[in-house]
GROMACS .gro file of C-alpha atoms in nm:
model
  356
    1MET     CA    1  22.645  -0.422 -13.862
    2LYS     CA    2  22.484  -0.302 -13.547
    3ILE     CA    3  22.659  -0.064 -13.294
    4LEU     CA    4  22.544   0.012 -12.943
    5THR     CA    5  22.680   0.347 -12.858
    6VAL     CA    6  22.687   0.453 -12.486
    7VAL     CA    7  22.708   0.824 -12.397
    8GLY     CA    8  22.613   1.017 -12.093
    9ALA     CA    9  22.800   1.341 -12.046
   10ARG     CA   10  22.856   1.663 -12.246
   11PRO     CA   11  23.206   1.574 -12.383
   12GLN     CA   12  23.070   1.236 -12.511
   13PHE     CA   13  22.794   1.405 -12.699
   14ILE     CA   14  23.058   1.621 -12.883
   15LYS     CA   15  23.274   1.313 -12.957
   16ALA     CA   16  22.983   1.098 -13.075
   17ALA     CA   17  22.839   1.358 -13.318
   18PRO     CA   18  23.087   1.324 -13.605
   19VAL     CA   19  23.113   0.948 -13.560
   20SER     CA   20  22.736   0.886 -13.562
   21ARG     CA   21  22.695   1.094 -13.868
   22ILE     CA   22  22.926   0.871 -14.068
   23LEU     CA   23  22.840   0.542 -13.884
   24ARG     CA   24  22.468   0.576 -13.972
   25GLN     CA   25  22.546   0.600 -14.345
   26HIS     CA   26  22.671   0.240 -14.348
   27HIS     CA   27  22.559   0.064 -14.027
   28THR     CA   28  22.277   0.056 -13.772
   29GLU     CA   29  22.339   0.248 -13.445
   30PHE     CA   30  22.146   0.222 -13.126
   31LEU     CA   31  22.218   0.537 -12.922
   32LEU     CA   32  22.189   0.485 -12.552
   33HIS     CA   33  22.205   0.785 -12.316
   34THR     CA   34  22.275   0.691 -11.952
   35GLY     CA   35  22.140   1.027 -11.833
   36GLN     CA   36  22.465   1.111 -11.642
   37HIS     CA   37  22.425   1.475 -11.763
   38TYR     CA   38  22.048   1.537 -11.767
   39ASP     CA   39  21.939   1.899 -11.768
   40ASP     CA   40  21.877   2.084 -12.101
   41ALA     CA   41  22.193   2.304 -12.086
   42MET     CA   42  22.413   1.999 -12.033
   43SER     CA   43  22.241   1.744 -12.249
   44ASP     CA   44  21.944   1.815 -12.480
   45LEU     CA   45  22.086   2.141 -12.606
   46PHE     CA   46  22.401   1.963 -12.729
   47PHE     CA   47  22.200   1.700 -12.913
   48ARG     CA   48  22.005   1.977 -13.093
   49GLN     CA   49  22.308   2.192 -13.179
   50LEU     CA   50  22.525   1.900 -13.294
   51ALA     CA   51  22.236   1.746 -13.490
   52ILE     CA   52  22.269   1.421 -13.309
   53PRO     CA   53  21.972   1.190 -13.353
   54ALA     CA   54  21.760   1.160 -13.034
   55PRO     CA   55  21.874   0.874 -12.809
   56ASP     CA   56  21.691   0.550 -12.868
   57LEU     CA   57  21.672   0.522 -12.489
   58ASN     CA   58  21.766   0.741 -12.193
   59LEU     CA   59  21.830   0.552 -11.871
   60GLU     CA   60  21.791   0.875 -11.667
   61VAL     CA   61  22.031   0.770 -11.394
   62GLY     CA   62  22.100   1.130 -11.292
   63SER     CA   63  22.381   1.235 -11.059
   64GLY     CA   64  22.513   1.055 -10.757
   65ARG     CA   65  22.821   0.897 -10.599
   66HIS     CA   66  23.044   0.718 -10.838
   67GLY     CA   67  22.958   0.361 -10.723
   68ALA     CA   68  22.585   0.423 -10.709
   69GLN     CA   69  22.579   0.601 -11.044
   70THR     CA   70  22.784   0.335 -11.221
   71GLY     CA   71  22.585   0.063 -11.067
   72ALA     CA   72  22.259   0.223 -11.172
   73MET     CA   73  22.382   0.217 -11.538
   74LEU     CA   74  22.489  -0.140 -11.552
   75PRO     CA   75  22.147  -0.321 -11.551
   76GLY     CA   76  22.006  -0.073 -11.805
   77ILE     CA   77  22.301  -0.109 -12.052
   78GLU     CA   78  22.306  -0.486 -12.001
   79LEU     CA   79  21.932  -0.520 -12.083
   80VAL     CA   80  21.972  -0.316 -12.402
   81ALA     CA   81  22.278  -0.518 -12.508
   82ILE     CA   82  22.088  -0.848 -12.462
   83GLU     CA   83  21.792  -0.722 -12.650
   84GLN     CA   84  21.975  -0.553 -12.937
   85ARG     CA   85  22.266  -0.808 -12.971
   86PRO     CA   86  22.506  -0.548 -13.118
   87ASP     CA   87  22.823  -0.636 -13.293
   88TRP     CA   88  23.006  -0.358 -13.100
   89ILE     CA   89  22.960  -0.153 -12.789
   90LEU     CA   90  23.109   0.182 -12.867
   91ILE     CA   91  23.229   0.392 -12.577
   92TYR     CA   92  23.388   0.744 -12.548
   93GLY     CA   93  23.634   0.904 -12.312
   94ASP     CA   94  23.646   0.837 -11.941
   95THR     CA   95  23.325   0.889 -11.757
   96ASN     CA   96  23.125   0.650 -11.548
   97SER     CA   97  22.918   0.584 -11.860
   98THR     CA   98  23.238   0.474 -12.036
   99LEU     CA   99  23.318   0.235 -11.759
  100ALA     CA  100  22.975   0.090 -11.739
  101GLY     CA  101  22.966   0.028 -12.114
  102ALA     CA  102  23.302  -0.146 -12.102
  103LEU     CA  103  23.197  -0.367 -11.814
  104VAL     CA  104  22.880  -0.479 -11.986
  105GLY     CA  105  23.064  -0.561 -12.308
  106ALA     CA  106  23.321  -0.765 -12.123
  107LYS     CA  107  23.066  -0.953 -11.916
  108LEU     CA  108  22.844  -1.033 -12.221
  109HIS     CA  109  23.138  -1.103 -12.454
  110ILE     CA  110  23.047  -0.827 -12.691
  111ARG     CA  111  23.338  -0.646 -12.853
  112VAL     CA  112  23.410  -0.307 -12.714
  113ALA     CA  113  23.557  -0.020 -12.907
  114HIS     CA  114  23.703   0.268 -12.703
  115VAL     CA  115  23.722   0.607 -12.868
  116GLU     CA  116  23.991   0.831 -12.700
  117ALA     CA  117  24.191   0.531 -12.567
  118GLY     CA  118  24.538   0.563 -12.419
  119LEU     CA  119  24.503   0.885 -12.229
  120ARG     CA  120  24.686   0.888 -11.897
  121SER     CA  121  24.740   1.151 -11.623
  122TYR     CA  122  24.904   0.890 -11.403
  123ASP     CA  123  24.693   1.021 -11.106
  124ARG     CA  124  24.481   0.744 -10.980
  125ARG     CA  125  24.309   0.989 -10.741
  126MET     CA  126  24.107   1.106 -11.046
  127PRO     CA  127  23.798   0.892 -11.101
  128GLU     CA  128  23.845   0.947 -11.478
  129GLU     CA  129  24.188   0.793 -11.467
  130VAL     CA  130  24.055   0.472 -11.317
  131ASN     CA  131  23.772   0.464 -11.575
  132ARG     CA  132  23.999   0.507 -11.866
  133VAL     CA  133  24.252   0.247 -11.749
  134VAL     CA  134  23.982  -0.016 -11.693
  135ALA     CA  135  23.806   0.066 -12.022
  136ASP     CA  136  24.128   0.032 -12.208
  137HIS     CA  137  24.216  -0.303 -12.066
  138LEU     CA  138  23.858  -0.436 -12.147
  139SER     CA  139  23.849  -0.303 -12.502
  140ASP     CA  140  23.902  -0.499 -12.820
  141ILE     CA  141  23.978  -0.197 -13.036
  142LEU     CA  142  24.149   0.104 -12.888
  143LEU     CA  143  24.101   0.420 -13.104
  144SER     CA  144  24.365   0.662 -12.989
  145PRO     CA  145  24.368   1.034 -13.058
  146THR     CA  146  24.748   1.098 -13.055
  147ASP     CA  147  25.084   0.917 -13.086
  148ALA     CA  148  25.139   0.983 -12.712
  149ALA     CA  149  24.820   0.786 -12.629
  150VAL     CA  150  24.944   0.492 -12.844
  151ALA     CA  151  25.280   0.500 -12.655
  152ASN     CA  152  25.096   0.504 -12.318
  153LEU     CA  153  24.907   0.187 -12.417
  154ALA     CA  154  25.233   0.015 -12.529
  155ARG     CA  155  25.395   0.089 -12.189
  156GLU     CA  156  25.099  -0.112 -12.040
  157GLY     CA  157  25.157  -0.400 -12.277
  158ILE     CA  158  24.854  -0.309 -12.494
  159THR     CA  159  24.956  -0.314 -12.863
  160GLU     CA  160  24.694  -0.537 -13.034
  161GLY     CA  161  24.387  -0.369 -13.162
  162VAL     CA  162  24.539  -0.015 -13.120
  163ARG     CA  163  24.470   0.230 -13.397
  164MET     CA  164  24.590   0.599 -13.405
  165VAL     CA  165  24.284   0.762 -13.567
  166GLY     CA  166  24.316   1.129 -13.453
  167ASP     CA  167  24.089   1.325 -13.226
  168VAL     CA  168  23.713   1.327 -13.295
  169MET     CA  169  23.669   1.638 -13.084
  170TYR     CA  170  23.884   1.808 -13.343
  171ASP     CA  171  23.651   1.680 -13.613
  172ALA     CA  172  23.355   1.840 -13.426
  173PHE     CA  173  23.549   2.167 -13.370
  174ALA     CA  174  23.645   2.194 -13.739
  175GLN     CA  175  23.295   2.112 -13.855
  176ASN     CA  176  23.115   2.353 -13.617
  177LEU     CA  177  23.338   2.651 -13.575
  178GLU     CA  178  23.215   2.853 -13.881
  179VAL     CA  179  22.858   2.766 -13.797
  180ALA     CA  180  22.911   2.899 -13.442
  181ARG     CA  181  23.071   3.222 -13.578
  182ARG     CA  182  22.771   3.286 -13.805
  183SER     CA  183  22.485   3.189 -13.580
  184HIS     CA  184  22.566   3.299 -13.231
  185GLY     CA  185  22.607   3.658 -13.103
  186ILE     CA  186  22.694   3.566 -12.749
  187LEU     CA  187  22.974   3.821 -12.729
  188ALA     CA  188  22.728   4.107 -12.800
  189GLU     CA  189  22.480   3.953 -12.567
  190LEU     CA  190  22.726   3.956 -12.286
  191GLY     CA  191  22.893   4.287 -12.381
  192LEU     CA  192  23.227   4.119 -12.454
  193GLU     CA  193  23.493   4.217 -12.699
  194ARG     CA  194  23.742   3.986 -12.869
  195GLY     CA  195  24.045   3.933 -12.647
  196GLY     CA  196  23.887   4.131 -12.366
  197TYR     CA  197  23.821   3.858 -12.116
  198ALA     CA  198  23.942   3.526 -11.968
  199LEU     CA  199  23.714   3.226 -11.990
  200LEU     CA  200  23.689   3.014 -11.680
  201THR     CA  201  23.531   2.664 -11.638
  202VAL     CA  202  23.545   2.464 -11.309
  203HIS     CA  203  23.361   2.148 -11.242
  204ARG     CA  204  23.590   1.867 -11.125
  205ALA     CA  205  23.526   1.701 -10.788
  206GLU     CA  206  23.872   1.788 -10.646
  207ASN     CA  207  23.812   2.149 -10.711
  208VAL     CA  208  23.440   2.185 -10.630
  209ASP     CA  209  23.391   1.943 -10.343
  210ASP     CA  210  23.700   2.082 -10.158
  211LEU     CA  211  23.552   2.412 -10.052
  212GLU     CA  212  23.893   2.565  -9.964
  213ARG     CA  213  24.017   2.488 -10.314
  214LEU     CA  214  23.709   2.650 -10.470
  215ARG     CA  215  23.745   2.964 -10.257
  216THR     CA  216  24.116   2.972 -10.358
  217ILE     CA  217  24.028   2.949 -10.731
  218LEU     CA  218  23.768   3.225 -10.706
  219GLN     CA  219  24.013   3.444 -10.511
  220GLY     CA  220  24.283   3.399 -10.780
  221VAL     CA  221  24.058   3.480 -11.080
  222SER     CA  222  23.914   3.781 -10.878
  223GLU     CA  223  24.261   3.918 -10.837
  224ALA     CA  224  24.375   3.864 -11.185
  225GLY     CA  225  24.281   4.219 -11.290
  226ILE     CA  226  24.097   4.126 -11.606
  227LYS     CA  227  23.729   4.044 -11.689
  228VAL     CA  228  23.657   3.675 -11.631
  229VAL     CA  229  23.353   3.500 -11.789
  230PHE     CA  230  23.243   3.198 -11.589
  231PRO     CA  231  22.974   2.965 -11.730
  232VAL     CA  232  22.885   2.793 -11.406
  233HIS     CA  233  22.846   2.419 -11.412
  234PRO     CA  234  22.543   2.298 -11.199
  235ARG     CA  235  22.784   2.107 -10.978
  236THR     CA  236  22.986   2.418 -10.912
  237ARG     CA  237  22.694   2.650 -10.854
  238ALA     CA  238  22.559   2.418 -10.586
  239ALA     CA  239  22.895   2.443 -10.407
  240PHE     CA  240  22.911   2.822 -10.395
  241GLY     CA  241  22.680   2.854 -10.101
  242SER     CA  242  22.858   2.584  -9.900
  243ALA     CA  243  23.194   2.747  -9.955
  244GLY     CA  244  23.070   3.092  -9.869
  245ALA     CA  245  23.239   3.195 -10.194
  246LYS     CA  246  23.171   3.532 -10.358
  247PRO     CA  247  23.352   3.604 -10.688
  248GLY     CA  248  23.492   3.953 -10.736
  249PRO     CA  249  23.330   4.223 -10.952
  250ASN     CA  250  23.549   4.130 -11.250
  251VAL     CA  251  23.393   3.784 -11.264
  252MET     CA  252  23.076   3.747 -11.473
  253LEU     CA  253  22.876   3.442 -11.374
  254ILE     CA  254  22.664   3.307 -11.656
  255ASP     CA  255  22.448   2.990 -11.697
  256PRO     CA  256  22.601   2.697 -11.881
  257VAL     CA  257  22.611   2.746 -12.260
  258GLY     CA  258  22.569   2.531 -12.553
  259TYR     CA  259  22.854   2.388 -12.763
  260LEU     CA  260  22.836   2.655 -13.037
  261GLU     CA  261  22.838   2.935 -12.781
  262MET     CA  262  23.122   2.779 -12.606
  263LEU     CA  263  23.330   2.765 -12.928
  264VAL     CA  264  23.272   3.143 -12.973
  265LEU     CA  265  23.370   3.216 -12.616
  266GLU     CA  266  23.680   3.007 -12.645
  267GLU     CA  267  23.796   3.140 -12.986
  268ASN     CA  268  23.762   3.507 -12.864
  269ALA     CA  269  23.898   3.476 -12.516
  270GLU     CA  270  24.239   3.624 -12.425
  271THR     CA  271  24.315   3.316 -12.216
  272ILE     CA  272  24.129   3.008 -12.098
  273VAL     CA  273  24.130   2.881 -11.734
  274THR     CA  274  23.984   2.535 -11.677
  275ASP     CA  275  23.998   2.207 -11.500
  276SER     CA  276  23.830   2.028 -11.797
  277GLY     CA  277  24.017   1.788 -12.024
  278GLY     CA  278  23.796   1.876 -12.326
  279VAL     CA  279  23.834   2.249 -12.280
  280GLN     CA  280  24.214   2.209 -12.268
  281LYS     CA  281  24.194   2.058 -12.617
  282GLU     CA  282  23.955   2.318 -12.742
  283ALA     CA  283  24.182   2.593 -12.623
  284TYR     CA  284  24.461   2.438 -12.826
  285PHE     CA  285  24.246   2.402 -13.131
  286ALA     CA  286  24.152   2.767 -13.109
  287GLY     CA  287  24.507   2.883 -13.046
  288ARG     CA  288  24.428   3.024 -12.703
  289PRO     CA  289  24.661   2.999 -12.401
  290CYS     CA  290  24.523   2.750 -12.147
  291ILE     CA  291  24.575   2.757 -11.770
  292THR     CA  292  24.487   2.418 -11.621
  293LEU     CA  293  24.378   2.413 -11.259
  294ARG     CA  294  24.513   2.076 -11.188
  295ASP     CA  295  24.838   1.906 -11.081
  296THR     CA  296  24.828   1.660 -11.366
  297THR     CA  297  24.668   1.634 -11.709
  298GLU     CA  298  24.590   1.361 -11.956
  299TRP     CA  299  24.674   1.601 -12.237
  300ASN     CA  300  25.046   1.628 -12.173
  301GLU     CA  301  25.113   1.699 -12.539
  302THR     CA  302  24.958   2.042 -12.505
  303VAL     CA  303  25.183   2.117 -12.210
  304ALA     CA  304  25.492   2.000 -12.392
  305ALA     CA  305  25.393   2.218 -12.692
  306GLY     CA  306  25.397   2.521 -12.464
  307TRP     CA  307  25.032   2.615 -12.494
  308ASN     CA  308  24.902   2.476 -12.169
  309VAL     CA  309  25.031   2.527 -11.822
  310LEU     CA  310  24.947   2.334 -11.507
  311VAL     CA  311  24.891   2.572 -11.204
  312ARG     CA  312  24.868   2.468 -10.852
  313ILE     CA  313  24.558   2.578 -10.651
  314ASP     CA  314  24.714   2.895 -10.514
  315SER     CA  315  24.548   3.231 -10.558
  316ASN     CA  316  24.868   3.415 -10.638
  317ALA     CA  317  24.974   3.151 -10.886
  318ILE     CA  318  24.652   3.153 -11.059
  319ALA     CA  319  24.628   3.538 -11.083
  320SER     CA  320  24.985   3.554 -11.207
  321ALA     CA  321  24.920   3.291 -11.481
  322ILE     CA  322  24.611   3.466 -11.601
  323ARG     CA  323  24.800   3.791 -11.633
  324GLU     CA  324  25.128   3.659 -11.776
  325PHE     CA  325  25.096   3.318 -11.958
  326ARG     CA  326  25.097   3.410 -12.331
  327PRO     CA  327  25.268   3.149 -12.546
  328LYS     CA  328  25.397   3.273 -12.882
  329GLY     CA  329  25.549   2.956 -13.037
  330GLU     CA  330  25.407   2.733 -13.307
  331ARG     CA  331  25.127   2.487 -13.228
  332PRO     CA  332  25.227   2.149 -13.370
  333ASN     CA  333  24.947   1.945 -13.521
  334LEU     CA  334  24.879   1.699 -13.244
  335PHE     CA  335  24.524   1.590 -13.306
  336GLY     CA  336  24.497   1.495 -13.670
  337ASP     CA  337  24.337   1.627 -13.984
  338GLY     CA  338  23.967   1.648 -13.883
  339HIS     CA  339  23.876   1.310 -14.031
  340ALA     CA  340  23.916   1.087 -13.723
  341ALA     CA  341  23.545   0.985 -13.728
  342GLY     CA  342  23.583   0.821 -14.067
  343ARG     CA  343  23.884   0.619 -13.932
  344VAL     CA  344  23.685   0.512 -13.625
  345VAL     CA  345  23.404   0.370 -13.853
  346ASP     CA  346  23.666   0.214 -14.087
  347ALA     CA  347  23.820   0.034 -13.794
  348LEU     CA  348  23.494  -0.105 -13.675
  349SER     CA  349  23.398  -0.215 -14.027
  350ALA     CA  350  23.724  -0.389 -14.093
  351VAL     CA  351  23.683  -0.640 -13.800
  352LYS     CA  352  23.476  -0.945 -13.854
  353VAL     CA  353  23.261  -0.994 -13.550
  354ALA     CA  354  23.086  -1.309 -13.415
  355ASN     CA  355  22.922  -1.203 -13.091
  356PRO     CA  356  22.685  -1.443 -12.924
   0.00000   0.00000   0.00000
């Protein structure tokens, strides 16, 4: 069986790594990188650290407006799909690469499998919400990470082809955490101590493109009264100058880090402050309090469990949450047993395909 895997952004590299490892033991995979994330720190470094085979093709679409970026991906993915004649197009998550892969599969009548199906924030202002809804409704197999995701699909009338497999990002976390601990001394390099800092990530358009929101976030973390380590996404760094934003002396700006370094920073942080869906999960995996700089989240399970709190973009609210939000309850097992990737491959293998 031949699988065309479409990836393009940092979270998708993480999700694809454990699946590709098992997939290639039994089937043929053509790995297509759209180039949505393209510099070394956001792309090539992740392939090296996660031991993902080099992409068979990189479309190198780069950044751009949503319509232009998605439109640039479509002809490249379509051409590869026509040439390779895969049995499945395998897509991950909710990026523009996800949407483009789903559209090509639907147009060419190639079966589509969506890993991380069923997530919903119920906020259509988020481009990712639109991407995931469309991808789910175009997919033939929907590989959901949690029971809540399965229930979301059922509410939309999608029950056929749905499989609850667990979360492949938890697979990657479990497989790489000990490696990260042994091989990366980033705490010493940055002069950090375990539990002596908050970890901040900000990259979403609603927080970065709105300069007033960006200034408010930086003011809130600057007033929190503890050291804040901030790996700065290229999108965010570009916005600093436009916003006239200058973090306080307690905020340490660093370049983007690799996956293994990020695991170490997450595990040893006192708290994690983010607008990233993937980092919300990794905070939960690591047992760290998570403060989410958004009005909604697709990972409502982590909020219900008491380990994630949504904070409005208000400097006082942000500073207060960083100082005070310290959950002490149990963390239910929401994301599976670390073997989701095997279930993904089993689900693909179990379906007899007859694509044109």
